[in-house]
PDB file of C-alpha atoms and ligand atoms in Angstrom:
ATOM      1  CA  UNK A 741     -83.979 -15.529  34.189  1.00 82.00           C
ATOM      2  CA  UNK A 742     -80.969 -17.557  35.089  1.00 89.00           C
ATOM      3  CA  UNK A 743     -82.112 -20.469  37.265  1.00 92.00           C
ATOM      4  CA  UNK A 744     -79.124 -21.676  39.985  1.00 95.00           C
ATOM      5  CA  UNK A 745     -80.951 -23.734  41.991  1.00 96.00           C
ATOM      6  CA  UNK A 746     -80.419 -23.690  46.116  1.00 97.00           C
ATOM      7  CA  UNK A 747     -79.285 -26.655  48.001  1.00 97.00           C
ATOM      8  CA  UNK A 748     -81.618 -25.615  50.667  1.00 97.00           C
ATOM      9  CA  UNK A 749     -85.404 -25.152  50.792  1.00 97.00           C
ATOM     10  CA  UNK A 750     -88.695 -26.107  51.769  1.00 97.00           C
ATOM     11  CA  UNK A 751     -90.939 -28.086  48.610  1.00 97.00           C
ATOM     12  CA  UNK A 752     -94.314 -26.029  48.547  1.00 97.00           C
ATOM     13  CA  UNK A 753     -95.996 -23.510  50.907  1.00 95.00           C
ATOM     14  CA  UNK A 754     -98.010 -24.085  53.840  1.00 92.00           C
ATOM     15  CA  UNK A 755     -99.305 -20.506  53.958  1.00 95.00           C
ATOM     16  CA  UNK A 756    -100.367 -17.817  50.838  1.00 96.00           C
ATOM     17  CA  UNK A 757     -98.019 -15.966  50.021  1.00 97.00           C
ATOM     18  CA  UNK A 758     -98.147 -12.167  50.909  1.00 98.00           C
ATOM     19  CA  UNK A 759     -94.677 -10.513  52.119  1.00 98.00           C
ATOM     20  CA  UNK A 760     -92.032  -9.340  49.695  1.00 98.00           C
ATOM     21  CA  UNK A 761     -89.001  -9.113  52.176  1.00 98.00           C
ATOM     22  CA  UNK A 762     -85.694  -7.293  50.711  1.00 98.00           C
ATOM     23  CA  UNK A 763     -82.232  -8.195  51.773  1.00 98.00           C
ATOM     24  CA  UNK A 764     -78.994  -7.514  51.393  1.00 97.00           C
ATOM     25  CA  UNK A 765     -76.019 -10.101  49.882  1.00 96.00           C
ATOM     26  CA  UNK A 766     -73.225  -8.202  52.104  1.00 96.00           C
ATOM     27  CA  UNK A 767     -70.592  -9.101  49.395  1.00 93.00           C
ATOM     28  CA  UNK A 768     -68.944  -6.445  47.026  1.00 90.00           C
ATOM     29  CA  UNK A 769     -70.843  -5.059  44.378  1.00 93.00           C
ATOM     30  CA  UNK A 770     -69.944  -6.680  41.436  1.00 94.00           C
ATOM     31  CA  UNK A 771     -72.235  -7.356  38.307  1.00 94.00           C
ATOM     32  CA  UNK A 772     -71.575 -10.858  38.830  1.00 96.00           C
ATOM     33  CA  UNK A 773     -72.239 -11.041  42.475  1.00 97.00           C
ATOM     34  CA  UNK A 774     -75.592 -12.672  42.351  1.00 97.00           C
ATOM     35  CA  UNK A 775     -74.547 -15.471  40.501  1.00 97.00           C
ATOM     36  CA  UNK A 776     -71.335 -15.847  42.937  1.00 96.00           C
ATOM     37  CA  UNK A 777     -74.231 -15.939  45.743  1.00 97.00           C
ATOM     38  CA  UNK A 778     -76.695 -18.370  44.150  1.00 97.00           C
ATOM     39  CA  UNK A 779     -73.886 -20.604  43.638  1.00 97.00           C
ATOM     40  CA  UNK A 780     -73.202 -20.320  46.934  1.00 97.00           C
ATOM     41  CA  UNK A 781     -76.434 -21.499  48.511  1.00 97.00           C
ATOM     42  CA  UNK A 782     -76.492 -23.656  45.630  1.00 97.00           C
ATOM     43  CA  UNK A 783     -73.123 -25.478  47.036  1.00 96.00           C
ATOM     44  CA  UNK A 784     -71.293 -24.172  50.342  1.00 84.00           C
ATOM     45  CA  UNK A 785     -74.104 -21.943  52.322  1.00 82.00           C
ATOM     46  CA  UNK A 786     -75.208 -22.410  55.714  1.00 88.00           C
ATOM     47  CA  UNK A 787     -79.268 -23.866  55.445  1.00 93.00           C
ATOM     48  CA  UNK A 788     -79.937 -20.618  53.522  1.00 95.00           C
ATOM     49  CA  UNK A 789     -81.494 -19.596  50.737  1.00 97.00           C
ATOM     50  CA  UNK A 790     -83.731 -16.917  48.954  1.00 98.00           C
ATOM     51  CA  UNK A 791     -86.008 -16.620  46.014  1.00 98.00           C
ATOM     52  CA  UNK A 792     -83.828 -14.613  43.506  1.00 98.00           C
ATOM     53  CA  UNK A 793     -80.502 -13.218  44.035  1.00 98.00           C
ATOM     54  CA  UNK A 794     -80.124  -9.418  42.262  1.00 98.00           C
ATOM     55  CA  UNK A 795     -77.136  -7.497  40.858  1.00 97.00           C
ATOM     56  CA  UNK A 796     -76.744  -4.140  38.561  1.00 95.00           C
ATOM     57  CA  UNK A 797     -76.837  -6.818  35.126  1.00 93.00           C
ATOM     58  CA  UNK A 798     -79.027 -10.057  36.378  1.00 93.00           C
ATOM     59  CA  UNK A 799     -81.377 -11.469  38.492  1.00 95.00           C
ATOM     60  CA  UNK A 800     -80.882 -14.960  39.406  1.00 95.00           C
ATOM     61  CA  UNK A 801     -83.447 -17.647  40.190  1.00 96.00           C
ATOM     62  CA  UNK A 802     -82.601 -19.402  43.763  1.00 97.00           C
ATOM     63  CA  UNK A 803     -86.233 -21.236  44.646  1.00 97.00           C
ATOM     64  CA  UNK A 804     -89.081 -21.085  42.682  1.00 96.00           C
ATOM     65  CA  UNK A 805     -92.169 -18.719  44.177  1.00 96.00           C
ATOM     66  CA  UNK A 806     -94.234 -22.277  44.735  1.00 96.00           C
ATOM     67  CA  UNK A 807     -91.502 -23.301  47.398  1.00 97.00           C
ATOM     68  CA  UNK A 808     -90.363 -21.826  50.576  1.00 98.00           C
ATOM     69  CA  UNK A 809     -87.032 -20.044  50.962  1.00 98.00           C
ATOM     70  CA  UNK A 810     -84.955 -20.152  53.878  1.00 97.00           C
ATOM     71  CA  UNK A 811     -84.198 -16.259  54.386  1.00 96.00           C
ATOM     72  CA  UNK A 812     -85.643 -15.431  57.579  1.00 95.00           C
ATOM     73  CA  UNK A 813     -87.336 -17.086  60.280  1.00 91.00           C
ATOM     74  CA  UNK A 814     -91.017 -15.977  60.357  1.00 94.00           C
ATOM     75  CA  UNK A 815     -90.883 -14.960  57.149  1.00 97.00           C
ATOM     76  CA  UNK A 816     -90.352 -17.959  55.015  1.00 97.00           C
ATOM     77  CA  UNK A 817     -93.579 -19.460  54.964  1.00 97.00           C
ATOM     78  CA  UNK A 818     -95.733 -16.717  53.388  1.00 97.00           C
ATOM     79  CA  UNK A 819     -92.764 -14.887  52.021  1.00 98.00           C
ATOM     80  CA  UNK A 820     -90.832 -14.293  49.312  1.00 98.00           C
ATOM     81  CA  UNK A 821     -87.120 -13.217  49.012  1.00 98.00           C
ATOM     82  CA  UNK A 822     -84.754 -11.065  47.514  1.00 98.00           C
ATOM     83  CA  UNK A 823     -81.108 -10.664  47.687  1.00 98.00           C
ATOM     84  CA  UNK A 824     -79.774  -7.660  46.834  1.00 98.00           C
ATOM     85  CA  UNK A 825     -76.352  -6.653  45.804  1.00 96.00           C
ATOM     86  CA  UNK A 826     -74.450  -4.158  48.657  1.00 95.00           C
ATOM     87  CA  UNK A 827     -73.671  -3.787  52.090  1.00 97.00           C
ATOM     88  CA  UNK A 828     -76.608  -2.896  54.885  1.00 97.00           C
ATOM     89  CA  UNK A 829     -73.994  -0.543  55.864  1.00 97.00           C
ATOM     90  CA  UNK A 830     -75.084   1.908  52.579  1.00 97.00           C
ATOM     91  CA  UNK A 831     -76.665   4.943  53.470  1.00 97.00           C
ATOM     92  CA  UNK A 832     -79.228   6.428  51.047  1.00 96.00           C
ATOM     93  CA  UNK A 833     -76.413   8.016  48.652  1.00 95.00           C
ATOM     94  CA  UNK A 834     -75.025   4.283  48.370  1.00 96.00           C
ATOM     95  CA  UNK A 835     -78.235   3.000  47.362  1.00 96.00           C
ATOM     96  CA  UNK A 836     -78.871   5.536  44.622  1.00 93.00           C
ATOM     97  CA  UNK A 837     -75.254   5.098  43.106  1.00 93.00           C
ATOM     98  CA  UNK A 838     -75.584   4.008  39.702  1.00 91.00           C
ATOM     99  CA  UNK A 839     -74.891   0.143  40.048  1.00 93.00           C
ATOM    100  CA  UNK A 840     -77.114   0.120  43.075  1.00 95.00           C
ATOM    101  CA  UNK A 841     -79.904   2.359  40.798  1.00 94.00           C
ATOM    102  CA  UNK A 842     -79.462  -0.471  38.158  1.00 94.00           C
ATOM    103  CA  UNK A 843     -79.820  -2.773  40.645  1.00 96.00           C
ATOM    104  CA  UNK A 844     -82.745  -1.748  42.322  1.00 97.00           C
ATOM    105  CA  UNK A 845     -84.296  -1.729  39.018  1.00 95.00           C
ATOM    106  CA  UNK A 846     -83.779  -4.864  38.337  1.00 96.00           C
ATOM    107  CA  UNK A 847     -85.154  -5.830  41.283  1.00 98.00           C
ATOM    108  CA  UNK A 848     -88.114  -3.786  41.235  1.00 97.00           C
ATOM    109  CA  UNK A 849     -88.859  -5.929  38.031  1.00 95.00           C
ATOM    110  CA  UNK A 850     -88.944  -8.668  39.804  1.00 96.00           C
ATOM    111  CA  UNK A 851     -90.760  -7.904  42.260  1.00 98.00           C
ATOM    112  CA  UNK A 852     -93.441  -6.064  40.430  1.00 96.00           C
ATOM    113  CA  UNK A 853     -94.476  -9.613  38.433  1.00 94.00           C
ATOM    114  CA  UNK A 854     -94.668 -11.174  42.211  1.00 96.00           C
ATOM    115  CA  UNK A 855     -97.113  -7.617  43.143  1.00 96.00           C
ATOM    116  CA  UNK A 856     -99.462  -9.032  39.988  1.00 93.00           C
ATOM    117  CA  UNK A 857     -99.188 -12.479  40.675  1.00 93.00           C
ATOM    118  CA  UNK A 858     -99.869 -12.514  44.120  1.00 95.00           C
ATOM    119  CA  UNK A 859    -101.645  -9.381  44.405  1.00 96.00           C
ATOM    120  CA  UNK A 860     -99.576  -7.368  46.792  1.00 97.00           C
ATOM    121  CA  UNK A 861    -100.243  -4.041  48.042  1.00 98.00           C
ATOM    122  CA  UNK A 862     -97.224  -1.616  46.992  1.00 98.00           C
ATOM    123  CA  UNK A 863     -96.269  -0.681  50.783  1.00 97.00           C
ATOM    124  CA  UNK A 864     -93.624  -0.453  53.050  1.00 98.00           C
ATOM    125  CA  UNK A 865     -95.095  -3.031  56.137  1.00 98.00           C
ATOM    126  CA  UNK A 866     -94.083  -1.649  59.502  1.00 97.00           C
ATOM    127  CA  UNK A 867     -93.172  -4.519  61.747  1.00 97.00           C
ATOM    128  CA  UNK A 868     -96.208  -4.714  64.122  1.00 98.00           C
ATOM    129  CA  UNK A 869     -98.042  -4.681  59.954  1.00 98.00           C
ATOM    130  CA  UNK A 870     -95.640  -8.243  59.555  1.00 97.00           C
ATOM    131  CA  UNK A 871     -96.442  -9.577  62.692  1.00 97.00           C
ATOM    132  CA  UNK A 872    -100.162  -8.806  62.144  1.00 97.00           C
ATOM    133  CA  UNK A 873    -100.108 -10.372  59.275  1.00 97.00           C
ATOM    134  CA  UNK A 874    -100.575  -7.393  56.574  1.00 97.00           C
ATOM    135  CA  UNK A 875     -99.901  -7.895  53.013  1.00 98.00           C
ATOM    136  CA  UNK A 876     -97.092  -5.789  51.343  1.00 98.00           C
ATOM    137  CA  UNK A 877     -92.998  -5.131  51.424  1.00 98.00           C
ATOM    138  CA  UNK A 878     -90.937  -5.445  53.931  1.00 98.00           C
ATOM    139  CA  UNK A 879     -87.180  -5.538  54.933  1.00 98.00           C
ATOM    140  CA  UNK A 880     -85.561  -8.737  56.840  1.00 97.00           C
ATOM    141  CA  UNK A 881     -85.172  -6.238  59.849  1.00 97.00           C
ATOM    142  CA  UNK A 882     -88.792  -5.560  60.019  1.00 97.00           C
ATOM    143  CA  UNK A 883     -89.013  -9.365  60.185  1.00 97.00           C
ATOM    144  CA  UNK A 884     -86.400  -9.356  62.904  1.00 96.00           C
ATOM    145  CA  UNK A 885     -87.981  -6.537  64.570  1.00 96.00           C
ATOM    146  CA  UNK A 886     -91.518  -8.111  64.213  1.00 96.00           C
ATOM    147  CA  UNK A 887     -90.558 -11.725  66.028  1.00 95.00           C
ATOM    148  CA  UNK A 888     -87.810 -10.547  68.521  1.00 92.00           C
ATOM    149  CA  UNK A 889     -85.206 -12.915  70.119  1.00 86.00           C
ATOM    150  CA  UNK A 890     -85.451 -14.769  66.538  1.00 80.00           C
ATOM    151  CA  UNK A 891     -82.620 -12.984  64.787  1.00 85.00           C
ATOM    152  CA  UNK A 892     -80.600 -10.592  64.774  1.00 89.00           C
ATOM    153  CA  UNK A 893     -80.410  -9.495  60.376  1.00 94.00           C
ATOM    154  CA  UNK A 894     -80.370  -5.522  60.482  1.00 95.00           C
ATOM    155  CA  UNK A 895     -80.645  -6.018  56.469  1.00 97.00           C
ATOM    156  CA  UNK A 896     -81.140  -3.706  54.077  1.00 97.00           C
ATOM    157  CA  UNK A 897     -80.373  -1.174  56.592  1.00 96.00           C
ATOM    158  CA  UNK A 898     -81.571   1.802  57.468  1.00 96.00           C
ATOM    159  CA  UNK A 899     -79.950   3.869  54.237  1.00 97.00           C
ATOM    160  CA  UNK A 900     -82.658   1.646  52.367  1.00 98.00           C
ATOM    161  CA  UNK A 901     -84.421   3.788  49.458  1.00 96.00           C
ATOM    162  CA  UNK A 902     -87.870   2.572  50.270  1.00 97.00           C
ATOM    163  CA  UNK A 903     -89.614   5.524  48.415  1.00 95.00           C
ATOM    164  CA  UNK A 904     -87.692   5.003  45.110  1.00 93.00           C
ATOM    165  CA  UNK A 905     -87.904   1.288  45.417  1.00 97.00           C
ATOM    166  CA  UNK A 906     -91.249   1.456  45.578  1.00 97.00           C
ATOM    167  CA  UNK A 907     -92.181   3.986  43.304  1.00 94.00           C
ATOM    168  CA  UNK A 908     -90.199   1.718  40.531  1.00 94.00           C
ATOM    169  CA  UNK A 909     -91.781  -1.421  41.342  1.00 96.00           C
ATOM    170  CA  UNK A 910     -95.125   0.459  40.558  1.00 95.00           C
ATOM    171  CA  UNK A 911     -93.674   2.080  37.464  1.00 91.00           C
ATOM    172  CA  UNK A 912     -93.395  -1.242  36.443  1.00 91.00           C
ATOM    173  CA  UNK A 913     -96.425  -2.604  37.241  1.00 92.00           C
ATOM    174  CA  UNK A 914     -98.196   0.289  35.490  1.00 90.00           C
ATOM    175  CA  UNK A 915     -95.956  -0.783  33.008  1.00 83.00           C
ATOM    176  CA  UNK A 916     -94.678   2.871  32.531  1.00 59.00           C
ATOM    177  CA  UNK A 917     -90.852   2.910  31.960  1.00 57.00           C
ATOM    178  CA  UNK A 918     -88.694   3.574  34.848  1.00 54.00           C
ATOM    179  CA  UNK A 919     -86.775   7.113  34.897  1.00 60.00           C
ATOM    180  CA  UNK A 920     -84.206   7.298  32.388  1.00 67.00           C
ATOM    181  CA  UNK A 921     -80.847   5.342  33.616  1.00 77.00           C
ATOM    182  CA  UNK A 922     -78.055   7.188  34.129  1.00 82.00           C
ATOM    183  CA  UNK A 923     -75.071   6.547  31.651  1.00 88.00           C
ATOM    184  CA  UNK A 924     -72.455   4.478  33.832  1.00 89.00           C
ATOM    185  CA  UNK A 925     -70.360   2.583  31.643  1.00 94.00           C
ATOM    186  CA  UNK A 926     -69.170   2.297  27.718  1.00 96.00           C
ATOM    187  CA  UNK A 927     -71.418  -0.283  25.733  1.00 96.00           C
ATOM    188  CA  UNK A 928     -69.283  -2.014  23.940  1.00 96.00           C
ATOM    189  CA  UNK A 929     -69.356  -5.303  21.391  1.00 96.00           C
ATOM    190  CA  UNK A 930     -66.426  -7.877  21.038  1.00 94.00           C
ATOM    191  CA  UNK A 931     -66.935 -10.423  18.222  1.00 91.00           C
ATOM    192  CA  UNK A 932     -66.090 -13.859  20.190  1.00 91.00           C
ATOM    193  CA  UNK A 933     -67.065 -12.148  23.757  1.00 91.00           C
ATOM    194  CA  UNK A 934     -69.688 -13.135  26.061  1.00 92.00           C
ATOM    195  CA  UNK A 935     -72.425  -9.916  25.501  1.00 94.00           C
ATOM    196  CA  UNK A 936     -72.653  -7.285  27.861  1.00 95.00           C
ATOM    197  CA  UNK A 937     -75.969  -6.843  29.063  1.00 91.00           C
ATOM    198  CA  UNK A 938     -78.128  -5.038  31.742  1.00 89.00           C
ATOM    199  CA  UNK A 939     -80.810  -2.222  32.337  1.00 87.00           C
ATOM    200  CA  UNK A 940     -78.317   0.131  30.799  1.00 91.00           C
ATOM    201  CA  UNK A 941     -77.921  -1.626  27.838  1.00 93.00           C
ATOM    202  CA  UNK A 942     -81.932  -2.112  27.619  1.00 88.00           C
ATOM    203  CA  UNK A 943     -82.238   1.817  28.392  1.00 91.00           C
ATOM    204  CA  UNK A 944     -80.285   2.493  25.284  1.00 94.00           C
ATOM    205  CA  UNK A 945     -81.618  -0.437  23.314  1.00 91.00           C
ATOM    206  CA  UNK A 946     -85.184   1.825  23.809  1.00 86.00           C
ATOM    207  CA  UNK A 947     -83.864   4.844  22.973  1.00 91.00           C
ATOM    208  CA  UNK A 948     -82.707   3.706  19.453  1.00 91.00           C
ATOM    209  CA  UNK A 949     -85.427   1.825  18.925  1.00 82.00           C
ATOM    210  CA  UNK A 950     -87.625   5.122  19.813  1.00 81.00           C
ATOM    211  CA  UNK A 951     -85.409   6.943  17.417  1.00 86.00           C
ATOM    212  CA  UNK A 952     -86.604   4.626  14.685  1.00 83.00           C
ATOM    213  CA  UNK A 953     -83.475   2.253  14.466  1.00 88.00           C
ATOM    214  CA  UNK A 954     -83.715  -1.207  14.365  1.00 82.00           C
ATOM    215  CA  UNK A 955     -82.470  -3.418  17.211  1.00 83.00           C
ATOM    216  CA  UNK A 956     -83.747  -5.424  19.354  1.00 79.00           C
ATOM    217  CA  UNK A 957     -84.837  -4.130  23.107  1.00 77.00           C
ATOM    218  CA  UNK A 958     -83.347  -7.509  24.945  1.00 82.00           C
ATOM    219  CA  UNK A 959     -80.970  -5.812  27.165  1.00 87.00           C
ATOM    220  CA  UNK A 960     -77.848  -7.418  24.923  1.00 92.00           C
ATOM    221  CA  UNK A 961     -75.413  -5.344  23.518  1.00 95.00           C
ATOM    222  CA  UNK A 962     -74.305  -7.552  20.520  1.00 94.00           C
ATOM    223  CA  UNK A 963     -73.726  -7.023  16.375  1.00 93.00           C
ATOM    224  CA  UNK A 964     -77.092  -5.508  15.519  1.00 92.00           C
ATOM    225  CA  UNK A 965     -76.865  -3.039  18.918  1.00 95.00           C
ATOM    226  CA  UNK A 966     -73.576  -2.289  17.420  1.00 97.00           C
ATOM    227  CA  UNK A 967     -74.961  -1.682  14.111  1.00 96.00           C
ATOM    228  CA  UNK A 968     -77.923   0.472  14.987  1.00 96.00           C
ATOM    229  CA  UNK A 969     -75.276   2.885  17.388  1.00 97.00           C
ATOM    230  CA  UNK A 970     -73.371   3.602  13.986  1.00 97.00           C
ATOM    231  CA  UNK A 971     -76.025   4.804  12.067  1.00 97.00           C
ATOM    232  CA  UNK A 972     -77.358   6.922  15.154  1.00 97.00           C
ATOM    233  CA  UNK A 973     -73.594   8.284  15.671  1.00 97.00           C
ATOM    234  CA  UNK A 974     -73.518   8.769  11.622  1.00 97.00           C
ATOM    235  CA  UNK A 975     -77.038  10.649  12.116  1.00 95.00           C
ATOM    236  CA  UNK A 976     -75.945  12.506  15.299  1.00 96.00           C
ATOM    237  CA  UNK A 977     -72.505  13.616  13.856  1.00 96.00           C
ATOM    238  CA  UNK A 978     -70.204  12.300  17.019  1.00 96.00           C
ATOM    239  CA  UNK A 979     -67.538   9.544  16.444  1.00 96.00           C
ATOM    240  CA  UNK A 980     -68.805   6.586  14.372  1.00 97.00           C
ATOM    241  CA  UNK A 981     -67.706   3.702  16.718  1.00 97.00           C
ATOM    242  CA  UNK A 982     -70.508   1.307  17.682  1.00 97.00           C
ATOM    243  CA  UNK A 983     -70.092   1.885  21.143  1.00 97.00           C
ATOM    244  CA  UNK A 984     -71.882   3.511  23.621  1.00 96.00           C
ATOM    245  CA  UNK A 985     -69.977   6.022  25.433  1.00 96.00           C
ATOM    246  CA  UNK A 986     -71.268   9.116  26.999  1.00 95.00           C
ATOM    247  CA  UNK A 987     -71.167  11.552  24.247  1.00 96.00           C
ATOM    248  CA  UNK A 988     -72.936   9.476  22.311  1.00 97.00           C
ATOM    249  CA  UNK A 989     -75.375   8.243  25.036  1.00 95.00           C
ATOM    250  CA  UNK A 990     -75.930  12.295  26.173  1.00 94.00           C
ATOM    251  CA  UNK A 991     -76.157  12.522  22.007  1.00 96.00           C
ATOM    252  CA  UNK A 992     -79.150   9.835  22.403  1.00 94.00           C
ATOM    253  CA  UNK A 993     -80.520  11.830  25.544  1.00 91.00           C
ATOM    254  CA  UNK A 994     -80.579  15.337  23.224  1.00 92.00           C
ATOM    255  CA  UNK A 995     -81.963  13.455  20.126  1.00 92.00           C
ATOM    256  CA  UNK A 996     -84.972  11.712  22.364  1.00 86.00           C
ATOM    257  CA  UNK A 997     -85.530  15.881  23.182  1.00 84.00           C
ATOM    258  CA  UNK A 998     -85.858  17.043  20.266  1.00 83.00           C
ATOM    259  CA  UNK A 999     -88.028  14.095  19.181  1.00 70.00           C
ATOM    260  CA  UNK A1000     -90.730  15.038  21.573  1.00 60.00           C
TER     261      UNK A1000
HETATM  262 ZN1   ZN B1008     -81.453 -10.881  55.184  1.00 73.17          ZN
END
């Protein structure tokens, strides 16, 4: 993961961790959002800060789990943070979009290595579980909600997909794979260009690779990505152009069928 690290923090922990607290970046949703945010409470933020910054390609490191974020008051001490990209504003709908899918997933990845390390209990805290000091998940308006008169963060809002969330983060600690992604963009490889990457590329990086081709599943879409989509496209009979585009990803879909 891509380490930016935050101008402000605390060093250490004076409490155990046991809150995973989700938030909202309230910026547009680009795929490079999180970095634009982790620079920014790496440079010009208010004393703010959170544990890993999330978009629909990356996750970005802000504070490291041993220190103490500044994301919400009551919270920071025994919790750990996550920015999401989007808007509380989202309803449900919003939240499911494909970017916001991709970057829920992401997130749910990240959050599913703190649910091992720190043994947390897969659950949706109400706020009188925060303020009674339960372990589990929780959004920065439970935390508000939990201590009032100490904020006023209505973040993730109320469109928040807590039963999806959830049910990914535990897909990934099972270590089951997540629901197929949905197809969202072309995957394509410029010789010279920076690589595009994300869960979508890794979701069709697994499907060749279950197909039998060889590439590697590192969520890069580079020359051998490039090289294994030809021979799948040659195989599959649709245009032989090394790039992912929806026919050929439904082709991949169809083919991963018929395989089973
Ligand atoms: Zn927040």
């Amino acid at each position: 993961m891509q380490k930016i690290q935050a101008r402000y923090y605390t060093n250490g922990r004076i409490r155990p961790v046991r809150l995973i607290v989700m938030h909202s970046m309230e910026a547009p949703e680009k795929p490079e959002t999180a970095e634009n945010v982790a620079r920014w409470f790496a440079t010009s933020s208010p004393k703010t800060s959170a544990h890993v910054c999330v978009d629909q390609n990356s996750a970005v490191r802000c504070v490291d789990d041993g220190d103490t974020a500044w994301a919400a008051p009551n919270a920071n001490a025994d919790g750990l943070h996550i920015e999401l990209n989007g808007y509380a504003r989202q309803k449900r709908a919003d939240w499911l979009d494909a970017a916001s899918t991709a970057t829920l997933k992401n997130a749910a990845k990240v959050a599913a290595a703190w649910v091992k390390k720190y043994n947390i209990p897969i659950k949706h805290l109400t706020p009188a579980q925060v303020k009674a000091g339960q372990k589990g998940f929780c959004a920065h308006v439970d935390v508000t909600r939990a201590y009032p008169g100490t904020g006023s963060h209505t973040d993730p809002g109320p469109g928040f997909p807590w039963d999806k969330f959830l049910a990914w983060v535990k897909a990934e600690v099972e270590g089951k794979p997540a629901k197929p992604v949905a197809w969202s963009r072309t995957l394509v490889y410029t010789k010279g260009k920076a690589y595009m990457k994300g869960a979508d590329v890794e979701a069709w990086q697994a499907l060749l690779d279950e197909l039998g081709y060889d590439v590697d599943v590192d969520g890069l879409y580079g020359a051998d990505s490039t090289t294994a989509t030809r021979k799948f496209q040659t195989k599959a009979k649709v245009l032989v152009t090394g790039t992912a585009d929806k026919t050929t990803w439904q082709a991949g879909q169809k083919a991963k069928g018929e395989k089973k």
